Amino acid sequence: MRRALALARGVWGETQPNPMVGAVLVEDGVIVAEGATAPDGGPHAERRALEALGRPPRPGATLYVTLEPCCTEGRTGACTARILAAGIRRVVVGAVDPNPAHAGRGLEVLRAAGVEVVSGVLAAECADLNLIFNHWITRGTPLLAAKVASTIDGKLACRTGDSQWITGEAARADVHRWRRLFPAIGVGAMTVLHDNPRLTVRPPGGAESCPVRFVFDGLLRTVVEKNLPRVFTDEFRGRTIVVTTPHGGLGYVRKLRDLGVQVWVIDSPSQRVPFAAFRRRCVEERISGVLIEGGAQLISELLRARELDYLFAYHAPLLFADDKARTIFSGLRPERVAQGVRLDEVRHESFGGDVLMRGRLVYPEKMLVDEAVFRLR
Ligand SMILES: NC(=O)c1ccc[n+]([C@@H]2O[C@H](COP(=O)([O-])OP(=O)(O)OC[C@H]3O[C@@H](n4cnc5c(N)ncnc54)[C@H](OP(=O)(O)O)[C@@H]3O)[C@@H](O)[C@H]2O)c1
């Protein structure tokens, strides 16, 4: 199963809208064929492993697959039917498919046909591989995740604003790896104005590519500047979507559209885009996940609205110990530990001296909010 997981990771970010899956065929304890999901809705991993074998599997062969084989006729035909046709009598499965159309039915189909099925092997790791897909398919809404890079004391910049770089090269390369997986990245207006980021994917030695780039800018302050930010002028500007409100001004909307930048004007009583409406628009456009990369204000607003689903927190072995240094999160006022926001399904990874803690956010039933903080904004 570990080998199958490695195969699935080998097609990282290439399989949308399908999940990443790996499969391994074993005869007499020896791996004889391997497969991973093909790009762009192509054949699934099980089918590719069987094709790679190029002959019928020997009696007693075992198929290992990271995700439950599908049992519905999609574009590529049901994998359960292909497995049965190949005469495989033993299948070892990692995660059960969370897709309600499948959800264990593939296992039932195989068992009903007399196949020995072992499921749940390295299940958490296999499920984690498709965290965006799983959220999308079960909840029907995009996974809104935030990435933050901070010191041990939770600071993302010095009091002067200097923030480059808090984490090291390896951790920053990992962010690029996640960017490759998420169909979209998002940032707040102030991050665009301060940092003028490219928000592209730049794998070491690979070609630069660009996910959808959301800029949250309720008043279109990023358009006022004479020197426009590069997300509005570079060769990927057609991938930039400015998310704004009717309070932003029609002239600026026109200016952006003339540049070839997309604009979503979302109805709002204030200058802030309601995140629930933003989610609905993402569903309409089939955008299954957004990685919000800052800044502090946008991420804190998402948290307060209970709209942040997932967090990637990179911590550097660095201390500012300055209460005027900038903090990432603000605006909540828990009075008890139980009123804090916790991470579930937590995973840790290290990159040189830096540590990534990531997980799904679990909000307390009663979340106390500091109204004063948000009134000031
Ligand atoms: N260490 C890290 O991981 C990291 C990552 C990114 C950025 N940063 C740093 O963070 C700093 C910028 O952060 P920041 O907190 O000042 O600003 P920010 O969060 O980047 O941007 C805040 C702005 O976004 C707009 N906005 C927020 N929520 C919105 C909503 N719901 N709808 C529409 N617009 C919305 C608001 O515009 P209006 O005020 O016009 O409403 C607000 O002023 C930079 O210095 C950058 O270097 C650090």
Coordinates of C-alpha atoms and ligand atoms in Angstrom, one line a residue:
M1 CA 0.0 0.0 0.0
R2 CA 2.9 2.3 0.7
R3 CA 4.1 1.8 -2.9
A4 CA 0.5 2.5 -4.2
L5 CA 0.5 5.7 -2.1
A6 CA 3.8 6.7 -3.7
L7 CA 2.4 6.1 -7.2
A8 CA -0.6 8.3 -6.3
R9 CA 1.6 11.1 -5.1
G10 CA 3.5 10.8 -8.4
V11 CA 0.5 12.3 -10.2
W12 CA 0.1 15.1 -7.7
G13 CA -2.2 17.8 -9.0
E14 CA -2.6 16.2 -12.4
T15 CA -5.8 14.2 -12.1
Q16 CA -8.5 16.8 -11.5
P17 CA -11.5 16.4 -11.4
N18 CA -10.6 12.8 -10.4
P19 CA -8.9 11.9 -7.1
M20 CA -5.2 10.8 -7.1
V21 CA -5.1 7.0 -6.8
G22 CA -2.3 4.4 -6.9
A23 CA -2.6 0.7 -7.6
V24 CA -0.1 -2.2 -7.4
L25 CA -0.6 -5.8 -8.6
V26 CA 1.3 -8.5 -6.7
E27 CA 1.9 -12.1 -7.7
D28 CA 3.6 -14.5 -5.3
G29 CA 4.8 -11.6 -3.2
V30 CA 6.3 -9.7 -6.1
I31 CA 5.1 -6.5 -7.7
V32 CA 4.4 -7.2 -11.3
A33 CA 2.5 -4.1 -12.4
E34 CA 1.7 -0.6 -11.2
G35 CA -0.6 2.2 -12.1
A36 CA -1.8 5.7 -11.1
T37 CA -4.8 7.8 -12.2
A38 CA -4.4 9.2 -15.7
P39 CA -4.8 13.0 -16.1
D40 CA -8.0 14.7 -17.4
G41 CA -10.6 12.1 -16.6
G42 CA -8.6 9.3 -18.1
P43 CA -8.4 5.7 -17.0
H44 CA -8.3 4.9 -13.2
A45 CA -5.3 3.4 -11.4
E46 CA -6.6 -0.2 -11.3
R47 CA -7.2 -0.2 -15.0
R48 CA -3.8 1.2 -15.7
A49 CA -2.1 -1.4 -13.5
L50 CA -3.9 -4.1 -15.4
E51 CA -3.1 -2.6 -18.7
A52 CA 0.6 -2.3 -17.7
L53 CA 0.6 -6.0 -16.9
G54 CA -0.2 -6.8 -20.6
R55 CA -1.5 -10.3 -19.8
P56 CA -4.1 -11.8 -17.5
P57 CA -3.0 -11.8 -13.8
R58 CA -2.0 -15.2 -12.5
P59 CA -4.4 -17.0 -10.1
G60 CA -3.8 -15.8 -6.6
A61 CA -2.8 -12.3 -7.7
T62 CA -3.6 -9.4 -5.2
L63 CA -4.5 -5.9 -6.2
Y64 CA -3.6 -3.1 -3.8
V65 CA -5.4 0.2 -4.4
T66 CA -5.4 3.4 -2.3
L67 CA -9.1 4.1 -2.9
E68 CA -12.1 1.9 -3.2
P69 CA -12.6 0.8 -6.8
C70 CA -15.5 2.6 -8.5
C71 CA -18.6 0.6 -9.3
T72 CA -20.5 3.1 -11.6
E73 CA -20.1 3.4 -15.3
G74 CA -18.3 6.7 -15.7
R75 CA -16.3 7.9 -18.6
T76 CA -14.0 4.9 -18.2
G77 CA -16.3 2.1 -17.1
A78 CA -16.6 0.6 -13.6
C79 CA -13.3 -0.6 -12.1
T80 CA -15.1 -3.3 -10.2
A81 CA -16.2 -4.9 -13.5
R82 CA -12.6 -4.7 -14.9
I83 CA -11.2 -6.3 -11.8
L84 CA -13.7 -9.2 -12.0
A85 CA -13.2 -9.6 -15.7
A86 CA -9.4 -9.9 -15.0
G87 CA -10.2 -12.8 -12.5
I88 CA -8.6 -11.1 -9.5
R89 CA -9.8 -12.8 -6.3
R90 CA -8.1 -10.6 -3.6
V91 CA -8.3 -6.8 -3.3
V92 CA -6.7 -4.7 -0.6
V93 CA -8.1 -1.2 -0.3
G94 CA -6.9 1.9 1.5
A95 CA -9.7 4.4 1.9
V96 CA -13.4 3.9 1.3
D97 CA -14.6 6.3 -1.4
P98 CA -16.4 9.2 0.3
N99 CA -18.4 9.9 -2.8
P100 CA -22.0 9.1 -1.8
A101 CA -22.5 7.4 -5.2
H102 CA -19.9 4.8 -4.2
A103 CA -19.3 4.8 -0.4
G104 CA -18.6 1.2 0.2
R105 CA -20.7 -0.1 -2.7
G106 CA -17.6 -1.0 -4.8
L107 CA -16.4 -3.2 -1.9
E108 CA -19.9 -4.9 -1.7
V109 CA -19.9 -5.6 -5.5
L110 CA -16.5 -7.3 -5.2
R111 CA -17.5 -9.3 -2.1
A112 CA -20.8 -10.3 -3.6
A113 CA -18.8 -11.8 -6.5
G114 CA -16.7 -13.8 -4.1
V115 CA -13.6 -11.6 -4.0
E116 CA -11.7 -11.4 -0.7
V117 CA -11.6 -7.7 0.2
V118 CA -9.5 -6.2 2.9
S119 CA -10.2 -2.5 3.5
G120 CA -8.9 0.3 5.7
V121 CA -5.1 -0.4 5.1
L122 CA -3.3 2.9 5.8
A123 CA -6.8 4.4 5.4
A124 CA -6.0 7.8 7.0
E125 CA -3.0 8.4 4.7
C126 CA -5.0 7.3 1.7
A127 CA -7.9 9.6 2.5
D128 CA -5.5 12.5 3.3
L129 CA -4.1 12.3 -0.2
N130 CA -7.5 13.6 -1.6
L131 CA -8.5 16.0 1.1
I132 CA -9.8 18.6 -1.4
F133 CA -11.7 16.1 -3.5
N134 CA -13.2 14.4 -0.4
H135 CA -14.5 17.8 1.0
W136 CA -15.9 18.8 -2.4
I137 CA -17.7 15.4 -3.0
T138 CA -19.2 15.1 0.5
R139 CA -20.1 18.7 1.2
G140 CA -20.7 20.1 -2.2
T141 CA -18.6 23.2 -1.4
P142 CA -15.0 24.2 -1.9
L143 CA -12.4 23.4 0.7
L144 CA -11.3 26.9 2.0
A145 CA -7.8 26.4 3.5
A146 CA -5.4 29.0 4.8
K147 CA -1.6 28.8 4.7
V148 CA 0.3 30.8 7.3
A149 CA 4.0 31.0 8.0
S150 CA 4.9 32.3 11.5
T151 CA 7.5 32.4 14.3
I152 CA 7.1 30.1 17.3
D153 CA 5.2 33.0 19.0
G154 CA 2.7 33.2 16.1
K155 CA 4.1 36.3 14.4
L156 CA 4.1 36.7 10.6
A157 CA 6.1 40.0 10.4
C158 CA 8.3 42.2 12.6
R159 CA 6.8 45.5 13.8
T160 CA 8.3 47.1 10.7
G161 CA 6.4 44.7 8.4
D162 CA 9.6 42.9 7.4
S163 CA 8.5 39.3 6.8
Q164 CA 10.9 37.8 4.2
W165 CA 11.6 35.1 5.0
I166 CA 10.4 33.6 8.2
T167 CA 10.4 30.0 7.0
G168 CA 13.2 28.4 5.0
E169 CA 13.5 27.3 1.4
A170 CA 12.2 23.7 1.9
A171 CA 9.0 24.9 3.6
R172 CA 8.4 27.5 0.9
A173 CA 8.9 24.8 -1.8
D174 CA 6.2 22.8 0.1
V175 CA 3.8 25.7 -0.3
H176 CA 4.4 25.5 -4.0
R177 CA 3.6 21.8 -3.9
W178 CA 0.2 22.6 -2.3
R179 CA -0.4 25.4 -4.8
R180 CA -0.1 22.8 -7.5
L181 CA -2.9 20.8 -5.9
F182 CA -5.3 23.6 -5.2
P183 CA -7.3 24.8 -8.2
A184 CA -7.2 28.3 -6.8
I185 CA -5.2 30.6 -4.5
G186 CA -6.6 33.6 -2.6
V187 CA -5.1 36.7 -1.0
G188 CA -6.4 39.9 0.6
A189 CA -6.0 43.3 -1.0
M190 CA -3.3 44.5 1.4
T191 CA -1.1 41.5 0.6
V192 CA -1.3 42.4 -3.1
L193 CA -0.4 46.0 -2.3
H194 CA 2.5 45.3 0.1
D195 CA 4.1 42.2 -1.4
N196 CA 3.0 42.4 -5.1
P197 CA 3.2 38.5 -5.2
R198 CA 3.2 36.4 -8.4
L199 CA 1.0 33.7 -6.9
T200 CA 2.2 31.2 -9.5
V201 CA 3.5 27.7 -9.1
R202 CA 7.2 27.4 -9.6
P203 CA 8.5 23.9 -9.1
P204 CA 12.3 23.5 -8.9
G205 CA 13.4 23.0 -12.4
G206 CA 9.9 22.9 -13.8
A207 CA 7.8 25.4 -15.8
E208 CA 5.9 28.2 -14.1
S209 CA 2.1 27.6 -14.1
C210 CA -0.8 29.4 -12.6
P211 CA -3.9 28.4 -10.6
V212 CA -6.9 30.7 -10.4
R213 CA -5.8 33.7 -8.3
F214 CA -8.5 35.3 -6.2
V215 CA -7.9 38.8 -4.9
F216 CA -10.4 39.8 -2.1
D217 CA -10.8 43.5 -2.5
G218 CA -14.2 44.8 -1.5
L219 CA -13.4 48.4 -2.4
L220 CA -11.0 47.7 -5.3
R221 CA -8.1 49.5 -3.7
T222 CA -5.7 47.4 -5.6
V223 CA -6.8 49.1 -8.9
V224 CA -6.3 52.7 -7.7
E225 CA -2.5 52.5 -7.9
K226 CA -0.7 53.9 -10.9
N227 CA 1.6 50.9 -11.0
L228 CA -0.8 48.0 -11.1
P229 CA 0.2 44.8 -9.2
R230 CA 1.6 42.1 -11.3
V231 CA -1.4 39.8 -10.9
F232 CA -3.2 42.3 -13.1
T233 CA -0.5 42.6 -15.7
D234 CA 1.5 39.4 -16.1
E235 CA 0.9 36.8 -18.7
F236 CA -1.4 34.9 -16.3
R237 CA -3.7 37.9 -15.7
G238 CA -6.6 36.0 -17.3
R239 CA -6.3 33.6 -14.3
T240 CA -6.8 36.4 -11.8
I241 CA -10.3 36.9 -10.4
V242 CA -10.9 40.0 -8.2
V243 CA -13.7 39.3 -5.7
T244 CA -15.4 42.5 -4.9
T245 CA -18.7 44.2 -3.9
P246 CA -20.9 46.7 -5.7
H247 CA -19.2 49.3 -3.5
G248 CA -16.0 49.0 -5.5
G249 CA -16.9 51.3 -8.3
L250 CA -18.0 50.4 -11.8
G251 CA -15.1 52.3 -13.5
Y252 CA -12.5 50.1 -11.7
V253 CA -14.4 47.0 -12.6
R254 CA -14.3 48.1 -16.3
K255 CA -10.6 48.9 -16.0
L256 CA -9.9 45.4 -14.7
R257 CA -12.0 43.7 -17.4
D258 CA -10.2 45.8 -20.1
L259 CA -6.9 44.4 -18.8
G260 CA -8.3 40.9 -19.2
V261 CA -8.7 40.3 -15.5
Q262 CA -11.9 38.6 -14.3
V263 CA -14.1 40.3 -11.7
W264 CA -16.8 38.8 -9.5
V265 CA -19.1 41.5 -8.1
I266 CA -20.8 39.8 -5.2
D267 CA -23.8 41.4 -3.5
S268 CA -23.1 42.7 0.0
P269 CA -24.6 45.2 2.4
S270 CA -21.0 46.2 3.3
Q271 CA -17.6 46.5 1.6
R272 CA -16.9 42.9 2.6
V273 CA -17.7 39.9 0.3
P274 CA -19.9 37.4 2.3
F275 CA -17.9 34.2 2.2
A276 CA -21.0 32.0 1.9
A277 CA -21.9 33.8 -1.4
F278 CA -18.3 33.4 -2.5
R279 CA -18.5 29.7 -1.9
R280 CA -21.7 29.5 -4.0
R281 CA -20.1 31.2 -6.9
C282 CA -17.1 28.8 -6.6
V283 CA -19.6 25.9 -6.8
E284 CA -21.1 27.3 -9.9
E285 CA -17.7 27.6 -11.5
R286 CA -16.7 24.1 -10.3
I287 CA -13.8 25.4 -8.2
S288 CA -13.3 22.7 -5.5
G289 CA -10.6 24.3 -3.3
V290 CA -9.0 27.6 -2.5
L291 CA -5.7 28.0 -0.6
I292 CA -5.8 31.4 1.1
E293 CA -2.3 32.7 1.6
G294 CA -2.9 35.8 3.6
G295 CA -2.9 38.2 4.9
A296 CA -3.8 38.2 8.6
Q297 CA -7.0 40.2 8.2
L298 CA -8.6 38.0 5.5
I299 CA -7.7 34.8 7.3
S300 CA -9.1 36.2 10.6
E301 CA -12.3 37.2 9.0
L302 CA -12.7 33.8 7.5
L303 CA -12.1 32.3 11.0
R304 CA -14.6 34.6 12.7
A305 CA -17.2 33.7 10.1
R306 CA -16.5 30.0 10.7
E307 CA -15.8 29.7 7.0
L308 CA -12.2 28.4 7.2
D309 CA -12.1 24.6 6.7
Y310 CA -8.5 23.8 6.9
L311 CA -5.2 25.2 8.1
F312 CA -1.6 24.8 7.0
A313 CA 0.5 26.3 9.7
Y314 CA 4.3 26.5 9.1
H315 CA 6.3 27.3 12.1
A316 CA 9.9 28.5 12.0
P317 CA 12.4 28.1 14.8
L318 CA 12.4 31.8 15.4
L319 CA 11.1 34.2 18.1
F320 CA 10.3 37.9 17.9
A321 CA 8.9 38.2 21.5
D322 CA 7.6 41.6 20.6
D323 CA 4.0 42.3 21.3
K324 CA 4.0 44.9 18.4
A325 CA 5.1 42.3 15.9
R326 CA 2.2 41.3 13.6
T327 CA 0.1 38.3 14.7
I328 CA -1.8 36.2 12.2
F329 CA -5.0 35.5 14.0
S330 CA -7.1 38.0 15.9
G331 CA -10.7 38.8 16.8
L332 CA -11.7 35.8 19.0
R333 CA -12.0 36.1 22.8
P334 CA -12.2 32.5 24.2
E335 CA -12.7 32.5 27.9
R336 CA -12.1 28.8 28.2
V337 CA -9.8 26.4 26.5
A338 CA -12.8 24.6 25.1
Q339 CA -13.8 27.8 23.3
G340 CA -10.7 27.7 21.2
V341 CA -10.7 26.5 17.6
R342 CA -9.0 23.1 17.3
L343 CA -7.4 21.1 14.5
D344 CA -8.6 17.6 13.7
E345 CA -7.0 15.0 11.5
V346 CA -3.7 16.6 12.3
R347 CA -0.6 15.9 10.4
H348 CA 3.0 17.1 11.0
E349 CA 5.8 17.3 8.6
S350 CA 9.2 18.9 9.0
F351 CA 11.3 20.9 6.4
G352 CA 14.7 21.5 7.7
G353 CA 14.2 23.3 11.0
D354 CA 10.6 24.3 10.1
V355 CA 7.5 22.3 11.1
L356 CA 4.2 22.2 9.3
M357 CA 1.1 21.4 11.4
R358 CA -2.0 21.0 9.2
G359 CA -5.5 19.9 9.9
R360 CA -9.2 20.5 9.6
L361 CA -10.7 23.2 11.8
V362 CA -13.2 22.3 14.4
Y363 CA -15.1 25.3 15.7
P364 CA -16.4 25.4 19.3
E365 CA -20.2 25.5 19.7
K366 CA -19.9 28.8 21.4
M367 CA -17.3 31.1 19.8
L368 CA -16.8 34.4 21.5
V369 CA -15.9 37.2 19.1
D370 CA -14.2 40.5 19.9
E371 CA -16.7 42.8 18.1
A372 CA -14.4 45.8 18.8
V373 CA -11.7 44.3 16.6
F374 CA -14.0 43.9 13.7
R375 CA -15.7 47.2 14.1
L376 CA -12.4 48.9 13.8
R377 CA -11.8 47.4 10.3
Ligands
LIG1 N1 3.8 35.2 6.8 C1 2.7 34.9 6.0 O1 2.3 33.7 5.9 C2 2.1 36.0 5.2 C3 1.3 35.6 4.1 C4 0.6 36.7 3.4 C5 0.8 38.0 3.8 N2 1.6 38.3 4.8 C6 1.8 39.7 5.2 O2 0.5 40.2 5.6 C7 0.4 41.6 5.3 C8 -0.9 42.0 4.7 O3 -1.9 41.5 5.6 P1 -3.1 42.3 6.1 O4 -3.7 41.6 7.2 O5 -2.7 43.7 6.3 O6 -4.1 42.4 4.8 P2 -4.8 41.3 3.9 O7 -5.5 40.3 4.8 O8 -3.9 40.8 2.9 O9 -5.8 42.2 3.2 C9 -6.9 42.8 3.9 C10 -7.8 43.5 2.9 O10 -8.5 42.5 2.2 C11 -9.8 42.9 1.9 N3 -10.7 41.9 2.4 C12 -10.7 41.1 3.5 N4 -11.8 40.4 3.7 C13 -12.5 40.7 2.6 C14 -13.8 40.3 2.2 N5 -14.5 39.4 2.9 N6 -14.3 40.8 1.1 C15 -13.6 41.8 0.3 N7 -12.4 42.2 0.7 C16 -11.9 41.7 1.8 C17 -10.0 44.2 2.8 O11 -10.1 45.3 2.0 P3 -10.9 46.5 2.5 O12 -10.3 47.0 3.7 O13 -10.9 47.5 1.3 O14 -12.3 46.0 2.8 C18 -8.8 44.3 3.6 O15 -8.3 45.6 3.8 C19 1.5 41.9 4.3 O16 2.5 42.7 5.0 C20 2.1 40.6 4.0 O17 3.5 40.7 3.9 C21 2.3 37.4 5.5

